PDB file of C-alpha atoms and ligand atoms in Angstrom:
ATOM      1  CA  MET A   1      91.592  72.325  96.864  1.00  0.00           C
ATOM      2  CA  THR A   2      88.149  72.397  98.382  1.00  0.00           C
ATOM      3  CA  VAL A   3      87.490  70.454 101.562  1.00  0.00           C
ATOM      4  CA  HIS A   4      84.171  68.643 101.713  1.00  0.00           C
ATOM      5  CA  SER A   5      83.357  67.712 105.301  1.00  0.00           C
ATOM      6  CA  GLY A   6      81.063  65.055 106.592  1.00  0.00           C
ATOM      7  CA  GLY A   7      80.928  61.916 108.640  1.00  0.00           C
ATOM      8  CA  CYS A   8      78.594  59.432 110.174  1.00  0.00           C
ATOM      9  CA  HIS A   9      75.288  60.437 111.733  1.00  0.00           C
ATOM     10  CA  CYS A  10      76.316  60.458 115.420  1.00  0.00           C
ATOM     11  CA  GLY A  11      79.617  62.289 114.853  1.00  0.00           C
ATOM     12  CA  ASN A  12      81.983  59.501 115.897  1.00  0.00           C
ATOM     13  CA  ILE A  13      83.566  59.377 112.436  1.00  0.00           C
ATOM     14  CA  ARG A  14      84.420  62.609 110.630  1.00  0.00           C
ATOM     15  CA  LEU A  15      85.444  62.930 106.990  1.00  0.00           C
ATOM     16  CA  SER A  16      87.458  65.589 105.168  1.00  0.00           C
ATOM     17  CA  PHE A  17      87.589  65.031 101.420  1.00  0.00           C
ATOM     18  CA  SER A  18      89.965  67.424  99.669  1.00  0.00           C
ATOM     19  CA  THR A  19      89.728  67.804  95.903  1.00  0.00           C
ATOM     20  CA  ALA A  20      90.374  70.437  93.267  1.00  0.00           C
ATOM     21  CA  LEU A  21      87.639  68.934  91.101  1.00  0.00           C
ATOM     22  CA  ASP A  22      84.134  70.346  90.784  1.00  0.00           C
ATOM     23  CA  PRO A  23      81.819  68.021  92.741  1.00  0.00           C
ATOM     24  CA  ALA A  24      79.186  68.397  90.034  1.00  0.00           C
ATOM     25  CA  GLY A  25      81.651  66.923  87.522  1.00  0.00           C
ATOM     26  CA  LEU A  26      83.084  64.157  89.642  1.00  0.00           C
ATOM     27  CA  GLU A  27      82.205  60.627  88.567  1.00  0.00           C
ATOM     28  CA  ILE A  28      79.921  58.928  91.073  1.00  0.00           C
ATOM     29  CA  ARG A  29      80.081  55.133  91.159  1.00  0.00           C
ATOM     30  CA  ALA A  30      77.294  52.915  92.354  1.00  0.00           C
ATOM     31  CA  CYS A  31      79.035  49.635  93.065  1.00  0.00           C
ATOM     32  CA  GLN A  32      76.652  46.758  92.426  1.00  0.00           C
ATOM     33  CA  CYS A  33      78.177  44.370  94.952  1.00  0.00           C
ATOM     34  CA  SER A  34      75.987  42.818  97.618  1.00  0.00           C
ATOM     35  CA  PHE A  35      77.228  45.196 100.331  1.00  0.00           C
ATOM     36  CA  CYS A  36      77.014  48.489  98.433  1.00  0.00           C
ATOM     37  CA  THR A  37      73.590  47.801  96.934  1.00  0.00           C
ATOM     38  CA  ARG A  38      72.227  47.290 100.443  1.00  0.00           C
ATOM     39  CA  HIS A  39      73.513  50.744 101.388  1.00  0.00           C
ATOM     40  CA  GLY A  40      72.599  52.455  98.141  1.00  0.00           C
ATOM     41  CA  SER A  41      76.205  53.608  98.090  1.00  0.00           C
ATOM     42  CA  ARG A  42      77.319  56.522  95.946  1.00  0.00           C
ATOM     43  CA  ALA A  43      81.113  56.495  95.996  1.00  0.00           C
ATOM     44  CA  ALA A  44      83.711  58.918  94.674  1.00  0.00           C
ATOM     45  CA  ALA A  45      87.460  59.408  94.721  1.00  0.00           C
ATOM     46  CA  ASP A  46      89.961  61.873  93.325  1.00  0.00           C
ATOM     47  CA  PRO A  47      93.380  60.195  92.893  1.00  0.00           C
ATOM     48  CA  ASN A  48      94.943  63.669  93.176  1.00  0.00           C
ATOM     49  CA  GLY A  49      92.885  64.521  96.223  1.00  0.00           C
ATOM     50  CA  ARG A  50      92.947  63.237  99.738  1.00  0.00           C
ATOM     51  CA  LEU A  51      90.663  61.812 102.390  1.00  0.00           C
ATOM     52  CA  VAL A  52      91.129  62.198 106.134  1.00  0.00           C
ATOM     53  CA  VAL A  53      89.053  59.959 108.393  1.00  0.00           C
ATOM     54  CA  SER A  54      88.977  61.066 112.042  1.00  0.00           C
ATOM     55  CA  VAL A  55      87.623  58.607 114.583  1.00  0.00           C
ATOM     56  CA  GLU A  56      86.703  59.780 118.056  1.00  0.00           C
ATOM     57  CA  ASP A  57      86.092  56.361 119.604  1.00  0.00           C
ATOM     58  CA  LYS A  58      87.620  53.436 117.733  1.00  0.00           C
ATOM     59  CA  GLU A  59      85.545  51.023 119.837  1.00  0.00           C
ATOM     60  CA  ARG A  60      82.592  52.385 117.891  1.00  0.00           C
ATOM     61  CA  LEU A  61      84.250  51.931 114.500  1.00  0.00           C
ATOM     62  CA  GLN A  62      83.313  48.750 112.681  1.00  0.00           C
ATOM     63  CA  VAL A  63      85.797  47.603 110.051  1.00  0.00           C
ATOM     64  CA  TYR A  64      83.966  45.175 107.813  1.00  0.00           C
ATOM     65  CA  ARG A  65      85.594  42.829 105.296  1.00  0.00           C
ATOM     66  CA  PHE A  66      84.069  40.365 102.903  1.00  0.00           C
ATOM     67  CA  GLY A  67      84.655  38.643  99.560  1.00  0.00           C
ATOM     68  CA  LEU A  68      88.350  38.842  98.640  1.00  0.00           C
ATOM     69  CA  ARG A  69      88.907  40.753 101.910  1.00  0.00           C
ATOM     70  CA  THR A  70      91.050  43.335 100.178  1.00  0.00           C
ATOM     71  CA  ALA A  71      89.319  46.417 101.595  1.00  0.00           C
ATOM     72  CA  ASP A  72      88.089  47.724 104.921  1.00  0.00           C
ATOM     73  CA  TYR A  73      84.552  49.093 104.854  1.00  0.00           C
ATOM     74  CA  LEU A  74      84.211  51.661 107.617  1.00  0.00           C
ATOM     75  CA  VAL A  75      80.850  51.628 109.348  1.00  0.00           C
ATOM     76  CA  CYS A  76      79.911  53.407 112.575  1.00  0.00           C
ATOM     77  CA  ARG A  77      78.775  50.962 115.262  1.00  0.00           C
ATOM     78  CA  GLU A  78      76.758  53.666 116.962  1.00  0.00           C
ATOM     79  CA  CYS A  79      74.662  54.993 114.098  1.00  0.00           C
ATOM     80  CA  GLY A  80      75.213  52.437 111.320  1.00  0.00           C
ATOM     81  CA  VAL A  81      76.414  54.824 108.624  1.00  0.00           C
ATOM     82  CA  TYR A  82      78.856  53.516 106.009  1.00  0.00           C
ATOM     83  CA  VAL A  83      81.330  56.346 105.334  1.00  0.00           C
ATOM     84  CA  ALA A  84      84.328  55.081 103.341  1.00  0.00           C
ATOM     85  CA  ALA A  85      86.306  52.081 102.151  1.00  0.00           C
ATOM     86  CA  ILE A  86      90.069  51.728 102.445  1.00  0.00           C
ATOM     87  CA  SER A  87      92.401  49.360 100.619  1.00  0.00           C
ATOM     88  CA  GLY A  88      96.088  48.904 101.373  1.00  0.00           C
ATOM     89  CA  GLU A  89      98.237  49.924 104.303  1.00  0.00           C
ATOM     90  CA  GLY A  90     100.295  52.917 105.378  1.00  0.00           C
ATOM     91  CA  ASP A  91     101.501  55.109 102.504  1.00  0.00           C
ATOM     92  CA  ASP A  92      99.874  52.710 100.029  1.00  0.00           C
ATOM     93  CA  ALA A  93      96.416  53.053 101.576  1.00  0.00           C
ATOM     94  CA  ARG A  94      93.796  54.322  99.130  1.00  0.00           C
ATOM     95  CA  ALA A  95      90.163  55.170  99.751  1.00  0.00           C
ATOM     96  CA  ILE A  96      86.818  56.007  98.328  1.00  0.00           C
ATOM     97  CA  VAL A  97      84.415  58.276 100.130  1.00  0.00           C
ATOM     98  CA  ILE A  98      80.690  57.697 100.286  1.00  0.00           C
ATOM     99  CA  VAL A  99      79.348  61.038  99.107  1.00  0.00           C
ATOM    100  CA  ASN A 100      76.028  60.508 100.894  1.00  0.00           C
ATOM    101  CA  ALA A 101      78.024  60.892 104.121  1.00  0.00           C
ATOM    102  CA  LEU A 102      79.271  64.360 103.138  1.00  0.00           C
ATOM    103  CA  ASP A 103      77.463  67.465 104.383  1.00  0.00           C
ATOM    104  CA  ASP A 104      77.233  68.900 100.842  1.00  0.00           C
ATOM    105  CA  ARG A 105      76.141  65.588  99.237  1.00  0.00           C
ATOM    106  CA  GLU A 106      73.707  67.409  96.915  1.00  0.00           C
ATOM    107  CA  ARG A 107      76.620  69.038  95.094  1.00  0.00           C
ATOM    108  CA  PHE A 108      77.816  65.599  93.937  1.00  0.00           C
ATOM    109  CA  SER A 109      75.044  65.590  91.434  1.00  0.00           C
ATOM    110  CA  ARG A 110      76.137  63.345  88.589  1.00  0.00           C
ATOM    111  CA  GLU A 111      74.002  60.321  87.867  1.00  0.00           C
ATOM    112  CA  PRO A 112      75.761  57.362  89.524  1.00  0.00           C
ATOM    113  CA  VAL A 113      77.451  54.936  87.141  1.00  0.00           C
ATOM    114  CA  PRO A 114      76.606  51.313  88.034  1.00  0.00           C
ATOM    115  CA  VAL A 115      79.844  49.337  88.286  1.00  0.00           C
ATOM    116  CA  ARG A 116      80.475  45.612  88.737  1.00  0.00           C
ATOM    117  CA  TYR A 117      83.817  44.225  89.788  1.00  0.00           C
ATOM    118  CA  ASP A 118      82.818  40.592  90.444  1.00  0.00           C
ATOM    119  CA  ALA A 119      85.072  39.187  87.721  1.00  0.00           C
ATOM    120  CA  GLU A 120      88.282  40.826  88.965  1.00  0.00           C
ATOM    121  CA  THR A 121      91.147  38.853  90.395  1.00  0.00           C
ATOM    122  CA  ARG A 122      92.709  40.020  93.628  1.00  0.00           C
ATOM    123  CA  GLU A 123      95.625  41.605  91.692  1.00  0.00           C
ATOM    124  CA  GLN A 124      93.323  43.386  89.237  1.00  0.00           C
ATOM    125  CA  ARG A 125      91.303  44.746  92.102  1.00  0.00           C
ATOM    126  CA  LEU A 126      94.307  46.130  93.962  1.00  0.00           C
ATOM    127  CA  ALA A 127      95.727  47.654  90.761  1.00  0.00           C
ATOM    128  CA  ARG A 128      92.420  49.364  89.955  1.00  0.00           C
ATOM    129  CA  ARG A 129      92.210  50.865  93.415  1.00  0.00           C
ATOM    130  CA  ARG A 130      95.817  52.090  93.324  1.00  0.00           C
ATOM    131  CA  ALA A 131      94.952  53.992  90.139  1.00  0.00           C
ATOM    132  CA  ALA A 132      91.437  55.203  90.906  1.00  0.00           C
ATOM    133  CA  TRP A 133      91.182  55.603  94.660  1.00  0.00           C
ATOM    134  CA  MET A 134      92.802  58.397  96.653  1.00  0.00           C
ATOM    135  CA  PRO A 135      95.411  58.773  99.389  1.00  0.00           C
ATOM    136  CA  VAL A 136      93.925  58.493 102.863  1.00  0.00           C
ATOM    137  CA  GLU A 137      94.913  59.133 106.429  1.00  0.00           C
ATOM    138  CA  ILE A 138      93.111  57.725 109.465  1.00  0.00           C
ATOM    139  CA  ARG A 139      93.381  59.708 112.662  1.00  0.00           C
ATOM    140  CA  GLY A 140      92.496  58.636 116.147  1.00  0.00           C
ATOM    141  CA  THR A 141      92.816  54.885 115.846  1.00  0.00           C
TER     142      THR A 141
HETATM  143 ZN1  LIG B   1      78.055  57.249 113.992  1.00  0.00          ZN
END
């Protein structure tokens, strides 16, 4: 496993993305929803990997929900950077990481695949994330 570190701009939220996959081969998804397009998000996940999100000051962590409200979009209140999205709770929590928030973002070099999930039901959405997103742990909240 390689650990790719990163976080928001001010340092309040830190990311550790562990994966055995080559970042240059990892699929990058550009979600076309109205939130992600505004951020120009490039997202990735390795279902066999792991994401650790460490928050120094939870008062400066914005957890944003919209649409079907089935995921938490983690945005730093201090610097405005969108770092990750999390769906589910406890051991069932799964995440994507925003590769632009990683220090070695250039290594995630595949052309982003535009994806649209507008037509999904709530159940389809949760099932897709369980399969495609990765285990996650949040520390410090
Ligand atoms: Zn920040």
